[in-house]
mmCIF file of C-alpha atoms and ligand atoms in Angstrom:
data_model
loop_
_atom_site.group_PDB
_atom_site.id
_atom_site.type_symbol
_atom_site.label_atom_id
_atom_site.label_comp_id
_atom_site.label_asym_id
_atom_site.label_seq_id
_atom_site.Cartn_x
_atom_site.Cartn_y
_atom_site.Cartn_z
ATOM 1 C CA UNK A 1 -58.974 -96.406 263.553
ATOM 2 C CA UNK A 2 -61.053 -98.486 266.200
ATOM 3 C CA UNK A 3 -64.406 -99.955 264.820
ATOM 4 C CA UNK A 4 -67.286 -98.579 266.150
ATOM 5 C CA UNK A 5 -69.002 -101.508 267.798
ATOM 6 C CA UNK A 6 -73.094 -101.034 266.414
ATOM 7 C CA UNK A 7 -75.668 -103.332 268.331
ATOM 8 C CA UNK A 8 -78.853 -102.800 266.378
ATOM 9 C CA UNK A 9 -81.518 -104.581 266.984
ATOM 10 C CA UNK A 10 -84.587 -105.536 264.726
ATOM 11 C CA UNK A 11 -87.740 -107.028 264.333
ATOM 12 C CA UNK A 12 -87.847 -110.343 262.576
ATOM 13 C CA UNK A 13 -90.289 -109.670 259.381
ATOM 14 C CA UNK A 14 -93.267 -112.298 259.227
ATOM 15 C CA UNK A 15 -92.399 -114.924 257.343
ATOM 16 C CA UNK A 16 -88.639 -115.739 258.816
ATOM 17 C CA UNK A 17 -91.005 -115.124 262.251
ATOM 18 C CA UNK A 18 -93.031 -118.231 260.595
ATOM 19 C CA UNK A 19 -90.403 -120.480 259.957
ATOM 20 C CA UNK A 20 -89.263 -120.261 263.321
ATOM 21 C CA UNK A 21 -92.415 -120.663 265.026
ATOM 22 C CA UNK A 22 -92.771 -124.126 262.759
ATOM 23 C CA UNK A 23 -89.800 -125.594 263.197
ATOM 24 C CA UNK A 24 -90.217 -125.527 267.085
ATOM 25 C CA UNK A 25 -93.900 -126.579 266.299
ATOM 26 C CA UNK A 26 -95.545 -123.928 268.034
ATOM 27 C CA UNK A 27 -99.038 -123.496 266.660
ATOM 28 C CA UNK A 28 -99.331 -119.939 264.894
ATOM 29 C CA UNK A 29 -102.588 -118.623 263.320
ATOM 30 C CA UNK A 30 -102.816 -120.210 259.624
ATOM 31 C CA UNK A 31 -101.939 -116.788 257.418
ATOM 32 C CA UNK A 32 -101.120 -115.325 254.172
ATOM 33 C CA UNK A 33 -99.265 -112.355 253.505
ATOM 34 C CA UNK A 34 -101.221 -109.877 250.506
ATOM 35 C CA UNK A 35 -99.101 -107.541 247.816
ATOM 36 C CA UNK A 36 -102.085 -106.657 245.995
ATOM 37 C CA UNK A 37 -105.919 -106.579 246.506
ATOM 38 C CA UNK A 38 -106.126 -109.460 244.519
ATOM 39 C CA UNK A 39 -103.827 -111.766 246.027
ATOM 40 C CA UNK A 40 -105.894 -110.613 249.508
ATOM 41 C CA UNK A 41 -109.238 -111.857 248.212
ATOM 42 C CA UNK A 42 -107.355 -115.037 246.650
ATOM 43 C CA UNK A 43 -105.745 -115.727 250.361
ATOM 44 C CA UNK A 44 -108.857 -115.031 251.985
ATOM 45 C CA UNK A 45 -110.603 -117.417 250.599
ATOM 46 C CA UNK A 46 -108.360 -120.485 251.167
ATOM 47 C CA UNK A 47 -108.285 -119.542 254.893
ATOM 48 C CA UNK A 48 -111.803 -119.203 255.344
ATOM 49 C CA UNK A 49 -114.272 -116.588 256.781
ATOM 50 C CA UNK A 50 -114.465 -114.163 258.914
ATOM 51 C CA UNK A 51 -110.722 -113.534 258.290
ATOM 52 C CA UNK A 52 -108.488 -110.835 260.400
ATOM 53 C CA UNK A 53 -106.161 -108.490 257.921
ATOM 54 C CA UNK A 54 -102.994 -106.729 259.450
ATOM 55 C CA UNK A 55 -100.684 -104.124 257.926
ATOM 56 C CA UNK A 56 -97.037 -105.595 257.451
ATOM 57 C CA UNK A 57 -94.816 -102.407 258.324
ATOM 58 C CA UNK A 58 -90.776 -102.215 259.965
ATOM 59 C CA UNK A 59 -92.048 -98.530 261.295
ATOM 60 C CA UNK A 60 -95.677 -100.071 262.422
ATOM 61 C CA UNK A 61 -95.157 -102.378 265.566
ATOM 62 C CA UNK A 62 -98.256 -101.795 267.385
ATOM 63 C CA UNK A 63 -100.476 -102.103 264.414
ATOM 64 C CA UNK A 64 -103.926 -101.809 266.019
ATOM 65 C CA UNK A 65 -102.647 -98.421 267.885
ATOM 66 C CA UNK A 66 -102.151 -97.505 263.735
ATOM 67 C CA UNK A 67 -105.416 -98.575 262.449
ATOM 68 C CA UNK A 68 -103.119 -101.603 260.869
ATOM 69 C CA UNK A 69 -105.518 -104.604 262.398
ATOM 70 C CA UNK A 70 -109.061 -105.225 261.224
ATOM 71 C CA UNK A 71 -111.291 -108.214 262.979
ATOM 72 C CA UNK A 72 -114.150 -110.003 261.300
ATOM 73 C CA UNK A 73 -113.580 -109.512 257.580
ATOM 74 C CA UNK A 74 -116.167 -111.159 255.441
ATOM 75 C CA UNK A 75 -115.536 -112.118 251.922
ATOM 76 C CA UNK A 76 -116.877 -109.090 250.160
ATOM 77 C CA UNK A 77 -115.164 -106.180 252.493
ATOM 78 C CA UNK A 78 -111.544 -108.299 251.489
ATOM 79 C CA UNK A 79 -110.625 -105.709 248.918
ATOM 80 C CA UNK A 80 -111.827 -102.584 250.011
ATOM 81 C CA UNK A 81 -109.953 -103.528 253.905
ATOM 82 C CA UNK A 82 -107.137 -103.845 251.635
ATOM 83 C CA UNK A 83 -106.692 -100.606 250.797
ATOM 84 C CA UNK A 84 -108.451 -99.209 254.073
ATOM 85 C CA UNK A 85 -105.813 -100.664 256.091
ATOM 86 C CA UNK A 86 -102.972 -98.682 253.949
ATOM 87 C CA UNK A 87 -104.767 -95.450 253.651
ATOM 88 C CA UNK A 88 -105.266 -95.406 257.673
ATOM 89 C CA UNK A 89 -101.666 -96.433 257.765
ATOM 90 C CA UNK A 90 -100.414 -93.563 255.922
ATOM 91 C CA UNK A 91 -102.165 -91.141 257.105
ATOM 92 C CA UNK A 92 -100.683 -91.952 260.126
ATOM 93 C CA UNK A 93 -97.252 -92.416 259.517
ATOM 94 C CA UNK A 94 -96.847 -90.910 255.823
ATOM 95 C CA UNK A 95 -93.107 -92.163 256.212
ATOM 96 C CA UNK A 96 -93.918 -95.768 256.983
ATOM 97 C CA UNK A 97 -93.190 -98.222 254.484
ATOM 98 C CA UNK A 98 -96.004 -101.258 253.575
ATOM 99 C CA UNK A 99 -94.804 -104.768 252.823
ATOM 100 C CA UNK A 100 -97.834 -105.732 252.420
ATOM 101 C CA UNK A 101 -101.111 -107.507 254.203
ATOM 102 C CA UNK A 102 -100.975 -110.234 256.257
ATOM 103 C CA UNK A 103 -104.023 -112.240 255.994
ATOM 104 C CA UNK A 104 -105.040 -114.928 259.112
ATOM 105 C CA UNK A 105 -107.385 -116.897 260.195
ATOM 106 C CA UNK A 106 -109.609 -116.004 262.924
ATOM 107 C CA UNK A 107 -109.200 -117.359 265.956
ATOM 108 C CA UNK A 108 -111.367 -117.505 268.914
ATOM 109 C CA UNK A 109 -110.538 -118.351 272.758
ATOM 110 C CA UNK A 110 -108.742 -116.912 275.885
ATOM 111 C CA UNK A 111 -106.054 -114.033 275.041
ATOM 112 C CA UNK A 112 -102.830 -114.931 276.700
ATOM 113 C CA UNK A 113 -99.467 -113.406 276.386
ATOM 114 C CA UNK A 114 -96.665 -115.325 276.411
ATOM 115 C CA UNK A 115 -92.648 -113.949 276.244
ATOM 116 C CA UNK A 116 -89.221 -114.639 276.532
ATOM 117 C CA UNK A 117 -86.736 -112.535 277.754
ATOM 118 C CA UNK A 118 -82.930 -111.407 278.842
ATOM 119 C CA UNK A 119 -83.621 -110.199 282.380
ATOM 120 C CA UNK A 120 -80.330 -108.193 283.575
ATOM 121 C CA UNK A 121 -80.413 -110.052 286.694
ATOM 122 C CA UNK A 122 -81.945 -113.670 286.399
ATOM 123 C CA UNK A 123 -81.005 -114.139 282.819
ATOM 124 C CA UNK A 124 -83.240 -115.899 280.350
ATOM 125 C CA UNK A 125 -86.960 -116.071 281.631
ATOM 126 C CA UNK A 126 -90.247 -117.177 280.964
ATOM 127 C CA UNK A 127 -93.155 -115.240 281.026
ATOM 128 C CA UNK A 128 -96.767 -115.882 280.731
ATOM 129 C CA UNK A 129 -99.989 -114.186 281.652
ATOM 130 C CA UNK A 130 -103.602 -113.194 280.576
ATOM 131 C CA UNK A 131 -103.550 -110.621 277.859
ATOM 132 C CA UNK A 132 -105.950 -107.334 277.335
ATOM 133 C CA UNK A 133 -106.816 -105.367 281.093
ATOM 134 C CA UNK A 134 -105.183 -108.253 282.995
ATOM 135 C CA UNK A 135 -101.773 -107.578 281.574
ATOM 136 C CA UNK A 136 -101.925 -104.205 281.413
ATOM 137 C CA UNK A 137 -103.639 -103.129 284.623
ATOM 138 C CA UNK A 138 -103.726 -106.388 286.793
ATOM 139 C CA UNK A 139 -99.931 -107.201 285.490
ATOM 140 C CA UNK A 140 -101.135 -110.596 286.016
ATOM 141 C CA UNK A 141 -98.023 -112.353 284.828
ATOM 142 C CA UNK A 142 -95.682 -114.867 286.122
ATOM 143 C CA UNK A 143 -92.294 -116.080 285.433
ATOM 144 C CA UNK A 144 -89.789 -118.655 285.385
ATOM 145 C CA UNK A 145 -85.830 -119.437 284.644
ATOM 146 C CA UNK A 146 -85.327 -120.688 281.839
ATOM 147 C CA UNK A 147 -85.200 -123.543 280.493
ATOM 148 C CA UNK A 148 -88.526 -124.616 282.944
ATOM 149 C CA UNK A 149 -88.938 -128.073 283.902
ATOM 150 C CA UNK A 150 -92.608 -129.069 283.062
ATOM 151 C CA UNK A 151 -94.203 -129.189 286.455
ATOM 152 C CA UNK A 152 -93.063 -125.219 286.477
ATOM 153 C CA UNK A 153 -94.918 -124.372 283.821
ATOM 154 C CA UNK A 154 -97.772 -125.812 284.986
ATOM 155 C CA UNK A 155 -97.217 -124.049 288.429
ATOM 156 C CA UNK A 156 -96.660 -120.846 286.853
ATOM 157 C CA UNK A 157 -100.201 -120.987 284.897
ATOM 158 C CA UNK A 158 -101.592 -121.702 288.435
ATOM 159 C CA UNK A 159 -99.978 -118.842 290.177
ATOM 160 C CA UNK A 160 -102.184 -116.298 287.642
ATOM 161 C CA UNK A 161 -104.828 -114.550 289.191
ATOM 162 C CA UNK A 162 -106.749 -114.856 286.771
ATOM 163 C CA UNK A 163 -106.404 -119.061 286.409
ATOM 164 C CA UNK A 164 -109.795 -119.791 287.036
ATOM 165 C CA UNK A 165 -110.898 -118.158 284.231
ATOM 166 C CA UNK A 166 -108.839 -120.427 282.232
ATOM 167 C CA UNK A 167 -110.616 -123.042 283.767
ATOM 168 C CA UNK A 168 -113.684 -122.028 283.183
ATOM 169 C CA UNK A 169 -116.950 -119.825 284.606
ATOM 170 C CA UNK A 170 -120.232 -119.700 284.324
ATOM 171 C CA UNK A 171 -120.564 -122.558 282.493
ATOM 172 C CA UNK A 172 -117.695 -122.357 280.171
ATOM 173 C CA UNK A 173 -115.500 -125.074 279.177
ATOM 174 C CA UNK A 174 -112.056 -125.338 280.151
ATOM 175 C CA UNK A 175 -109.324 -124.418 277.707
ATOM 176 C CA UNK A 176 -106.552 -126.927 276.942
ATOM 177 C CA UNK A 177 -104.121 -126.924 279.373
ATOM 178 C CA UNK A 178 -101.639 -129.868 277.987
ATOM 179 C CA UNK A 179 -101.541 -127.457 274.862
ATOM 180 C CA UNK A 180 -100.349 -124.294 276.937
ATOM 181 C CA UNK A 181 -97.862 -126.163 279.095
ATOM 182 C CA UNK A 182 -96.529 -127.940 276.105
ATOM 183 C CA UNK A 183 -96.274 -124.350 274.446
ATOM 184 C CA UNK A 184 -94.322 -122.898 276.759
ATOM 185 C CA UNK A 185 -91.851 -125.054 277.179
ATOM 186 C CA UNK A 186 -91.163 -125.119 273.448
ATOM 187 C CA UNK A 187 -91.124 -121.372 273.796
ATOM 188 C CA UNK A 188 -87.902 -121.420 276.020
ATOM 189 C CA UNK A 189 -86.643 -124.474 273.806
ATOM 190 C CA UNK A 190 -87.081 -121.780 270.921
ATOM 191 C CA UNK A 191 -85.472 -119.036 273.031
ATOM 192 C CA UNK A 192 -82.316 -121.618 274.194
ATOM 193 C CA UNK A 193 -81.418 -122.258 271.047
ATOM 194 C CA UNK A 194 -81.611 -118.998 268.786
ATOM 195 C CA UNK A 195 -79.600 -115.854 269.103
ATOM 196 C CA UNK A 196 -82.877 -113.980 270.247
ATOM 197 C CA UNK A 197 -83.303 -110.910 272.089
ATOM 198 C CA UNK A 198 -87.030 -110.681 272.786
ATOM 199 C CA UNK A 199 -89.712 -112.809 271.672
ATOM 200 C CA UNK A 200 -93.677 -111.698 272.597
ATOM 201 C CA UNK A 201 -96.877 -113.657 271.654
ATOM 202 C CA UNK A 202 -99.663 -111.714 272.370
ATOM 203 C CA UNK A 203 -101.971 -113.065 272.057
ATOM 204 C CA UNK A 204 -102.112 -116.566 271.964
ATOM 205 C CA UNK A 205 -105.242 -117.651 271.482
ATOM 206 C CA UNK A 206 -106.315 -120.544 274.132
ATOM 207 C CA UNK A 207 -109.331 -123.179 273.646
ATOM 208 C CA UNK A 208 -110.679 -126.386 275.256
ATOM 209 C CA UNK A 209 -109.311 -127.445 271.653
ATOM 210 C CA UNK A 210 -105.912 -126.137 271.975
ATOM 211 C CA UNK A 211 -103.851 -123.154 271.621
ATOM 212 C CA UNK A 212 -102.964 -121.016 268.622
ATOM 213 C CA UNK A 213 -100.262 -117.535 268.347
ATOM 214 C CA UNK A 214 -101.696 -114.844 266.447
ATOM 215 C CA UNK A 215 -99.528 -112.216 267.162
ATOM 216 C CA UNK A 216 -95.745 -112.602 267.905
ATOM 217 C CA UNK A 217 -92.818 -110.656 267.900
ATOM 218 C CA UNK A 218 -88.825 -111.293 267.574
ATOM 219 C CA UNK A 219 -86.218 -109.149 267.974
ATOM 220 C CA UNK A 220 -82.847 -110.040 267.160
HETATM 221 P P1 LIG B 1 -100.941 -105.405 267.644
HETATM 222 O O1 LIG B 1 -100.590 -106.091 268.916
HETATM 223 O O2 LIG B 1 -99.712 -105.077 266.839
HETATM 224 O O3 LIG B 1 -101.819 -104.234 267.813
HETATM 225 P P2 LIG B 1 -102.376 -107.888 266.956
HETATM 226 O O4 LIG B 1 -101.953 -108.730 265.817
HETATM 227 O O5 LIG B 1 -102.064 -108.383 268.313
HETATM 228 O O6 LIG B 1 -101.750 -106.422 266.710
HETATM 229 O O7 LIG B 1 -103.942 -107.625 266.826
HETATM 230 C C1 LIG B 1 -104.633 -106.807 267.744
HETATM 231 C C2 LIG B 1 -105.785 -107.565 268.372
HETATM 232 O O8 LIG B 1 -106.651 -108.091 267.360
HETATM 233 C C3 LIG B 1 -105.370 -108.783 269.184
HETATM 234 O O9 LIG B 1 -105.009 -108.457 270.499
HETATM 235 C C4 LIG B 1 -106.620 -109.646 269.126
HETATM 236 O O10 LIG B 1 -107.580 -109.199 270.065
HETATM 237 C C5 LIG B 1 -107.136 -109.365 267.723
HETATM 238 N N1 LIG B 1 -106.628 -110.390 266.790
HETATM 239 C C6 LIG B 1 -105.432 -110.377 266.159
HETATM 240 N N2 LIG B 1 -105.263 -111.480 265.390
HETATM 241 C C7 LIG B 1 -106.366 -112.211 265.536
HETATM 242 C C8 LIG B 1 -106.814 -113.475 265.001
HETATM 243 N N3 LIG B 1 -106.079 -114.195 264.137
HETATM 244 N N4 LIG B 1 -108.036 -113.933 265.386
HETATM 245 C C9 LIG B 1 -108.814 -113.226 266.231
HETATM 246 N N5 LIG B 1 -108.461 -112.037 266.773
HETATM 247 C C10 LIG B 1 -107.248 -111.520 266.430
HETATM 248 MG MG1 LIG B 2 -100.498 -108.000 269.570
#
């Protein structure tokens, strides 16, 4: 009897997603990941306040369409966001199973989102753009082969609509650009070299001090 030939593929759970992020030295939110309420305030308080708790769920992938992200947490709502978090969870999704509560430090900047992808006709690319209404009604995004040579990734960051803002208005500083360039090339190195389907950071957080992932996703 042939074999049925199964493709599956699946989301890489946090903390595998961590290693790999680290050993290509991309910078990733510092976090924590919560199996009890105590652990959370324990975690919490290493990283620092305000901190930003997320549900840890294979069945939850957009987490703040689930009630699974809360921003801003000081030290005393730690425990009861705990439990919030898994009661709005459930309610949603009674089926969906909770691994537990990912605990990060807060970040502050520009959103950007930044991916890597199998397109059927160019083959690996690049992608990066500015996250929240830009992304999703501008589709301000641009993209590159990869593996990018370094004066394309700064071209692509130029080509955004929305560049200036990354340089600054109104009085604003400009974020690090060295940081994001430097970023997304070690994005594609990351994408190169692993058996990876789809990887998505969004958002990466970017500053005149650098930049920092806070959200990414792998699928394998
Ligand atoms: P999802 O994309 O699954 O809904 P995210 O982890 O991206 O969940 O969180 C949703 C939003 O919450 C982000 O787009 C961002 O605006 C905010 N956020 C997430 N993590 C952080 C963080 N570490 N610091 C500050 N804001 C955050
Ligand atoms: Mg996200």
């Amino acid at each position: 009897m042939a074999k049925t030939q199964k493709t599956s593929s699946h989301l890489v759970p946090p903390a595998k997603t961590e290693l790999l992020l680290k050993k290509y030295k991309i910078p990733y939110t510092k976090q924590a990941v919560a199996g009890t309420e105590e652990q959370a305030v324990a975690h919490a308080k290493k990283l620092g306040f305000p901190v930003v708790m997320k549900i840890i769920s294979p069945q939850v992938v957009h987490k703040s369409d689930a009630g699974g992200v809360v921003t801003d947490v000081a030290q005393e709502n730690v425990a009861p966001t705990f439990h919030t978090l898994i009661k709005q969870v459930k309610r949603r999704n009674p089926k969906a199973q909770i691994h537990g509560v990912l605990l990060q430090q807060q970040a502050s900047g520009r959103e950007l989102i930044v991916g890597a992808k199998h397109d059927p006709t160019f083959g690996p690319v690049l992608m990066v753009g500015l996250g929240g209404i830009f992304v999703e009604v501008l589709k301000d995004v641009a993209f590159r082969l990869i593996p990018p040579e370094k004066k394309d990734v700064k071209t692509m960051i130029r080509e955004l609509e929305g560049y200036p803002l990354l340089h600054g208005v109104r009085g604003e500083r400009s974020i690090h650009f060295p940081s994001l360039e430097s970023t997304l090339l070690k994005v594609s190195n990351l994408f190169s070299r692993e058996k990876i389907q789809e990887l998505d950071i969004n958002p990466l957080f970017a500053s005149p001090k650098g930049v920092t992932a806070a959200d990414v996703r792998i699928i394998v």
